mmCIF file of C-alpha atoms in Angstrom:
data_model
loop_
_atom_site.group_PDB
_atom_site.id
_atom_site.type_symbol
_atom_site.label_atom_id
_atom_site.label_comp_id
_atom_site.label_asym_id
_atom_site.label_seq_id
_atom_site.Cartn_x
_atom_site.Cartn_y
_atom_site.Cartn_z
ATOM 1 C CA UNK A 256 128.888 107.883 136.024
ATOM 2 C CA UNK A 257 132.697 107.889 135.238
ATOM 3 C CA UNK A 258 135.356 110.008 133.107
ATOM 4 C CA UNK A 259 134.748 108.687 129.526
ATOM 5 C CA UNK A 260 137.172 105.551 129.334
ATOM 6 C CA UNK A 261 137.749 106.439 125.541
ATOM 7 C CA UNK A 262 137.065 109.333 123.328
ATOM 8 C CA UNK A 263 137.567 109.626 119.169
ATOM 9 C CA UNK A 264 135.488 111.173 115.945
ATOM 10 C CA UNK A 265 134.024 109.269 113.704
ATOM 11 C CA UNK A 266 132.718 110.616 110.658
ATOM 12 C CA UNK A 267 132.998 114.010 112.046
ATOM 13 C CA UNK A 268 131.114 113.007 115.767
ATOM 14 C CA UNK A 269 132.369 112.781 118.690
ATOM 15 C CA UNK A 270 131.905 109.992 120.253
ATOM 16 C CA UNK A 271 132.683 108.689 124.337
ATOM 17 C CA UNK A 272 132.588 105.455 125.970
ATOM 18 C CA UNK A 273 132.041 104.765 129.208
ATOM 19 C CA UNK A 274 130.843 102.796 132.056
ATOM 20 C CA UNK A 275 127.680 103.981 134.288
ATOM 21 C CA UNK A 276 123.901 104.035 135.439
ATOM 22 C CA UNK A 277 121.067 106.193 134.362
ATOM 23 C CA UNK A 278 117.294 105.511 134.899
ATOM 24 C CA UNK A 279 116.746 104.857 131.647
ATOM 25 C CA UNK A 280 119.851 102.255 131.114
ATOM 26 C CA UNK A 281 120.170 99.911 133.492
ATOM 27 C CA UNK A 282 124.452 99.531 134.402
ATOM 28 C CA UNK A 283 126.291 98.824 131.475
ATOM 29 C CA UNK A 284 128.692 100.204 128.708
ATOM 30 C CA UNK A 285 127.494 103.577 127.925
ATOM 31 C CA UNK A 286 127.970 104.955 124.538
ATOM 32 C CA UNK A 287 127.248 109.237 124.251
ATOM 33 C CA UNK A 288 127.645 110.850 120.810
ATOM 34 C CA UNK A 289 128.287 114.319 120.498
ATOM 35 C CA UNK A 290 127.641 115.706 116.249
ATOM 36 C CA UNK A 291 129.713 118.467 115.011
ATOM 37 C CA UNK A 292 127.165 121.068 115.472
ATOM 38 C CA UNK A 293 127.770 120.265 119.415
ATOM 39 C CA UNK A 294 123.560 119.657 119.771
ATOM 40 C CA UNK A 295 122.618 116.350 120.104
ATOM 41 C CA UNK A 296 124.068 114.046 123.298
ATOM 42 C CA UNK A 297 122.338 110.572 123.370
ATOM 43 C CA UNK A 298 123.052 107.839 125.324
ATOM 44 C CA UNK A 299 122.781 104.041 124.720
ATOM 45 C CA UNK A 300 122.779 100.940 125.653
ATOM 46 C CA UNK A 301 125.844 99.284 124.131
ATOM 47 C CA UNK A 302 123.790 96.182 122.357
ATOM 48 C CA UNK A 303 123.984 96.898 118.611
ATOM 49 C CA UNK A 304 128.071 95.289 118.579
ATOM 50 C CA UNK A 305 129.648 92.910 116.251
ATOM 51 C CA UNK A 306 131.863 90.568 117.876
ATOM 52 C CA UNK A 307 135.302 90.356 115.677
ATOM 53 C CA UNK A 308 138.215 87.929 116.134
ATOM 54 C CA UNK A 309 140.635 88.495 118.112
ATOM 55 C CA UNK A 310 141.177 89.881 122.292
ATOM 56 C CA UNK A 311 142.041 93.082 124.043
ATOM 57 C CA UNK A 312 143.345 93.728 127.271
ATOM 58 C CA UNK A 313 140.753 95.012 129.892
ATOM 59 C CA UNK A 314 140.540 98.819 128.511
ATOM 60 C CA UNK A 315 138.331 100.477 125.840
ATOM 61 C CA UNK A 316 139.822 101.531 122.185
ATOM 62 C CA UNK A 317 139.558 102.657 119.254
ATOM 63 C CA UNK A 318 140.127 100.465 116.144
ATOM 64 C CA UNK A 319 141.815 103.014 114.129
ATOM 65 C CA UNK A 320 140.538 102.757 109.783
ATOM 66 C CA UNK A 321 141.945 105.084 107.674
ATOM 67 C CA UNK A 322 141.060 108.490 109.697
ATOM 68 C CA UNK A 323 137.902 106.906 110.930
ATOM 69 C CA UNK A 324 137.836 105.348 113.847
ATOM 70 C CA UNK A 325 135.717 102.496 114.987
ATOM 71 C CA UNK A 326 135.210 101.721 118.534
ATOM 72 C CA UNK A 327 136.678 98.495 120.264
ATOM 73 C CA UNK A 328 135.363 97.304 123.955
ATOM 74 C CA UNK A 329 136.353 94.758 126.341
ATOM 75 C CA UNK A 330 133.805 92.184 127.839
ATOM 76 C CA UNK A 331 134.995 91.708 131.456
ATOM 77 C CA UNK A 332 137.707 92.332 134.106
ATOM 78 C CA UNK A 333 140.199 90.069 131.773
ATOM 79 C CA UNK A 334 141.042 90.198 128.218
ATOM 80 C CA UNK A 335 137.910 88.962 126.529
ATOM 81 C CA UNK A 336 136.757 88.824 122.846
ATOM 82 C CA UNK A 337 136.536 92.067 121.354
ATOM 83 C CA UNK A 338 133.611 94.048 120.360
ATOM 84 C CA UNK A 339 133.083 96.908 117.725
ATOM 85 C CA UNK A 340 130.196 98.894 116.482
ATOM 86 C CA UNK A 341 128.208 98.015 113.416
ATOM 87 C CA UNK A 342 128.706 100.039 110.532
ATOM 88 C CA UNK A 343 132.584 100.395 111.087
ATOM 89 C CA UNK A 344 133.948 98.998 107.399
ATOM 90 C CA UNK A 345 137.522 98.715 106.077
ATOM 91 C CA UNK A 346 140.155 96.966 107.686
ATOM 92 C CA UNK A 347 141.988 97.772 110.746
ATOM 93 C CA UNK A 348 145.081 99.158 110.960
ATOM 94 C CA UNK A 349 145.545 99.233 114.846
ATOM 95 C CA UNK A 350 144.235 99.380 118.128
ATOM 96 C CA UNK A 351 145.170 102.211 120.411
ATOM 97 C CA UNK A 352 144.486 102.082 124.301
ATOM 98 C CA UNK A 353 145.775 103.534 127.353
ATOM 99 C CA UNK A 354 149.213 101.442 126.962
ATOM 100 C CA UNK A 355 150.123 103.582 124.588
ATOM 101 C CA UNK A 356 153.766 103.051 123.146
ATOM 102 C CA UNK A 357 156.238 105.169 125.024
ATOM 103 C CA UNK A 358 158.892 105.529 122.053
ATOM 104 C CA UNK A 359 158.719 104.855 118.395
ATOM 105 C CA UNK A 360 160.135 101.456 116.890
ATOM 106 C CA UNK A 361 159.411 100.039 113.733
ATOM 107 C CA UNK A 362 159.671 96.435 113.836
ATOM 108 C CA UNK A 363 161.154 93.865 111.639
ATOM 109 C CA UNK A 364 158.372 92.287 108.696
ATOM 110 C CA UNK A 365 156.448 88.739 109.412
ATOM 111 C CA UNK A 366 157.393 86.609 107.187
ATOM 112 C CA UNK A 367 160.649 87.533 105.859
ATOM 113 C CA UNK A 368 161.592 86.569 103.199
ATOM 114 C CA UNK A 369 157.408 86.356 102.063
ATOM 115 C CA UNK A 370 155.114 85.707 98.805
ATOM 116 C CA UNK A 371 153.349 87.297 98.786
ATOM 117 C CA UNK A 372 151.776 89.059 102.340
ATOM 118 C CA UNK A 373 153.943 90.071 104.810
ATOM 119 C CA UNK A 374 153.131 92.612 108.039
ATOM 120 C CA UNK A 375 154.938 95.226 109.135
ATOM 121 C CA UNK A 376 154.314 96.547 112.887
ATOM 122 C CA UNK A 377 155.380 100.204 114.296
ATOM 123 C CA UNK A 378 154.552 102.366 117.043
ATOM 124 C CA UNK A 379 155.081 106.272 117.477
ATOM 125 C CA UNK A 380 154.296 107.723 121.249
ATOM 126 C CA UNK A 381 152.930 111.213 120.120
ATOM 127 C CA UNK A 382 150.101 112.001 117.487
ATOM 128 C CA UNK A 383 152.019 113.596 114.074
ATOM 129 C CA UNK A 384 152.729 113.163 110.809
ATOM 130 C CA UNK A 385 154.072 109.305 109.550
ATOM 131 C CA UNK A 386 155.477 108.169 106.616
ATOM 132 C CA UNK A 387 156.401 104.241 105.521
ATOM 133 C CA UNK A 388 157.705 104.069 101.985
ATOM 134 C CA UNK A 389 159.402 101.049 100.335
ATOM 135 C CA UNK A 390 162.655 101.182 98.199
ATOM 136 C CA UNK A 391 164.116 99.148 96.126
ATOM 137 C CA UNK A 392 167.793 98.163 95.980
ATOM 138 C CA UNK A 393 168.237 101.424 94.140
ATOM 139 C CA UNK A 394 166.484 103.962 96.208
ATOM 140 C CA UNK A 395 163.753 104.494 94.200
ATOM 141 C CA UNK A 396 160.399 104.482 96.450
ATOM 142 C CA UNK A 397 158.230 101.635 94.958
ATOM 143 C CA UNK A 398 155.752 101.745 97.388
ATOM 144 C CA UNK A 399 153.604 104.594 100.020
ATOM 145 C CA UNK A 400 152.227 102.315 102.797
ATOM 146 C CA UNK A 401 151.448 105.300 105.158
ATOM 147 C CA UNK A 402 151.341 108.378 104.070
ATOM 148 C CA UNK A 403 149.100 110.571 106.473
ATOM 149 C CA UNK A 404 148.784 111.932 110.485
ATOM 150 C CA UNK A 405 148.592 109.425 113.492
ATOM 151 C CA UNK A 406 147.355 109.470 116.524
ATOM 152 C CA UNK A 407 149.508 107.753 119.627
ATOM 153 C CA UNK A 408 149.586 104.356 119.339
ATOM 154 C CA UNK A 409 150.932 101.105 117.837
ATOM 155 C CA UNK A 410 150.071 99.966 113.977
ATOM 156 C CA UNK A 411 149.718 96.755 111.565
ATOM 157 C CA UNK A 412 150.214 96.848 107.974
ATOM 158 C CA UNK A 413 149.842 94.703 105.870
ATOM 159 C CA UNK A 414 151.535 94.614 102.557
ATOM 160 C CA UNK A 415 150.676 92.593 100.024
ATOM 161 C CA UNK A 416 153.719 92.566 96.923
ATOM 162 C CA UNK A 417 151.878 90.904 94.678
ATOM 163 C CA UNK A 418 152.296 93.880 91.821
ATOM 164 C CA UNK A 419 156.533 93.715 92.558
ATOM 165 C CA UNK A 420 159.050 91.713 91.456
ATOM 166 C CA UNK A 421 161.152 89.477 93.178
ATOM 167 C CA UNK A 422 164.246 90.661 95.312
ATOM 168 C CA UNK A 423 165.357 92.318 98.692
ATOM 169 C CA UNK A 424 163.639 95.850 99.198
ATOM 170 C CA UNK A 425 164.324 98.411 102.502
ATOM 171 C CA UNK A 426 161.269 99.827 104.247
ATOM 172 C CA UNK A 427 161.640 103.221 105.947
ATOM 173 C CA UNK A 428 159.214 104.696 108.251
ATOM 174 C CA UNK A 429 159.501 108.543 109.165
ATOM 175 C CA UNK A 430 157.937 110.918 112.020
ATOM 176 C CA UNK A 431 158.925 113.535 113.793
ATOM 177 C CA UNK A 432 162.578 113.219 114.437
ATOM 178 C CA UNK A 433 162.766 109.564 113.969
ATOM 179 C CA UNK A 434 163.663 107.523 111.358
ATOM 180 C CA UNK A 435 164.779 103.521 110.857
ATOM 181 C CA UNK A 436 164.892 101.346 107.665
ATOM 182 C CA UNK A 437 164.420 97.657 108.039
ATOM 183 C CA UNK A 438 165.032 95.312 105.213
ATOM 184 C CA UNK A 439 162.661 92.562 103.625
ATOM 185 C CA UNK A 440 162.891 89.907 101.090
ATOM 186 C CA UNK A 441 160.445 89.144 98.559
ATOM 187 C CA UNK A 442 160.561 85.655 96.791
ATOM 188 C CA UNK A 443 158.048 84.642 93.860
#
């Protein structure tokens, strides 16, 4: 067996992925849950996955959703399709692996100008406390997009200004010691 190639909580567990043999499961991706109380320690065989859309690079992760966390897996020595357990719901707000970012950045919104979806990408290279508010031309916040503790790791939102008006709105994304604002464009 190896070091666990990924570890996270999930409603409250523990969980760990990694790759190795037992008697009982022949080699393959081994998934061992840990519960809060610390008692129970199971292993399986990784066969009860969802494939989703999309690739990852050849390293485990976790699909981070809203405090939960949702496991991703590779399938092979390349990037491959990607692979999460059932039962994960809600959509996903980033992947996290071992390239973690090694400096914040806040990137600039895709589209700009947009109607009425547009993403906005950031990274922060330490867990702590994140904030990304929209303004309007006026300062006044209009919008809380995150709001809330995050591990390491680069994130996707995606904001949907359907419930704004027209015009050109600043985005501003907080944590720790940095801060940048970045500028966007709505048009209806």
């Amino acid at each position: 067996n190896y070091r666990p190639d990924i570890i996270g909580t999930r409603n409250g567990d523990i969980h760990y992925f990694t790759f190795g043999t037992s008697d009982a499961v022949a080699d393959s991706i081994q998934y061992i849950s840990v519960t809060t109380d610390g008692i129970t320690n199971q292993i399986h065989k990784m066969n009860a996955v969802d494939s989703v859309t999309g690739s990852a690079p050849p390293v485990a992760g976790f699909r981070y959703v809203d405090g939960d966390s949702c496991f991703i897996l590779y399938s092979g020595p390349e990037a491959h399709s990607v692979w999460n357990a059932r039962g994960c719901t809600g959509d996903p707000i980033g992947i996290l692996n071992i390239s973690a970012p090694v400096r914040y950045s806040l990137s600039q919104n895709y589209p700009n100008p947009f109607n009425p979806v547009t993403r906005i990408n950031f990274s922060i290279p330490v867990r702590g406390y994140v904030r990304l508010a929209l303004f309007d031309l006026l300062g006044k916040e209009v919008a809380m997009l995150v709001n809330s503790d995050k591990e390491a790791g680069s994130y996707i939102i995606d904001f949907n200004a359907s419930a704004i008006p027209s015009g050109v709105y600043f985005y501003k994304l907080e944590s720790g010691e940095f801060k940048e604002t970045k500028k966007m464009l709505v048009v209806k």
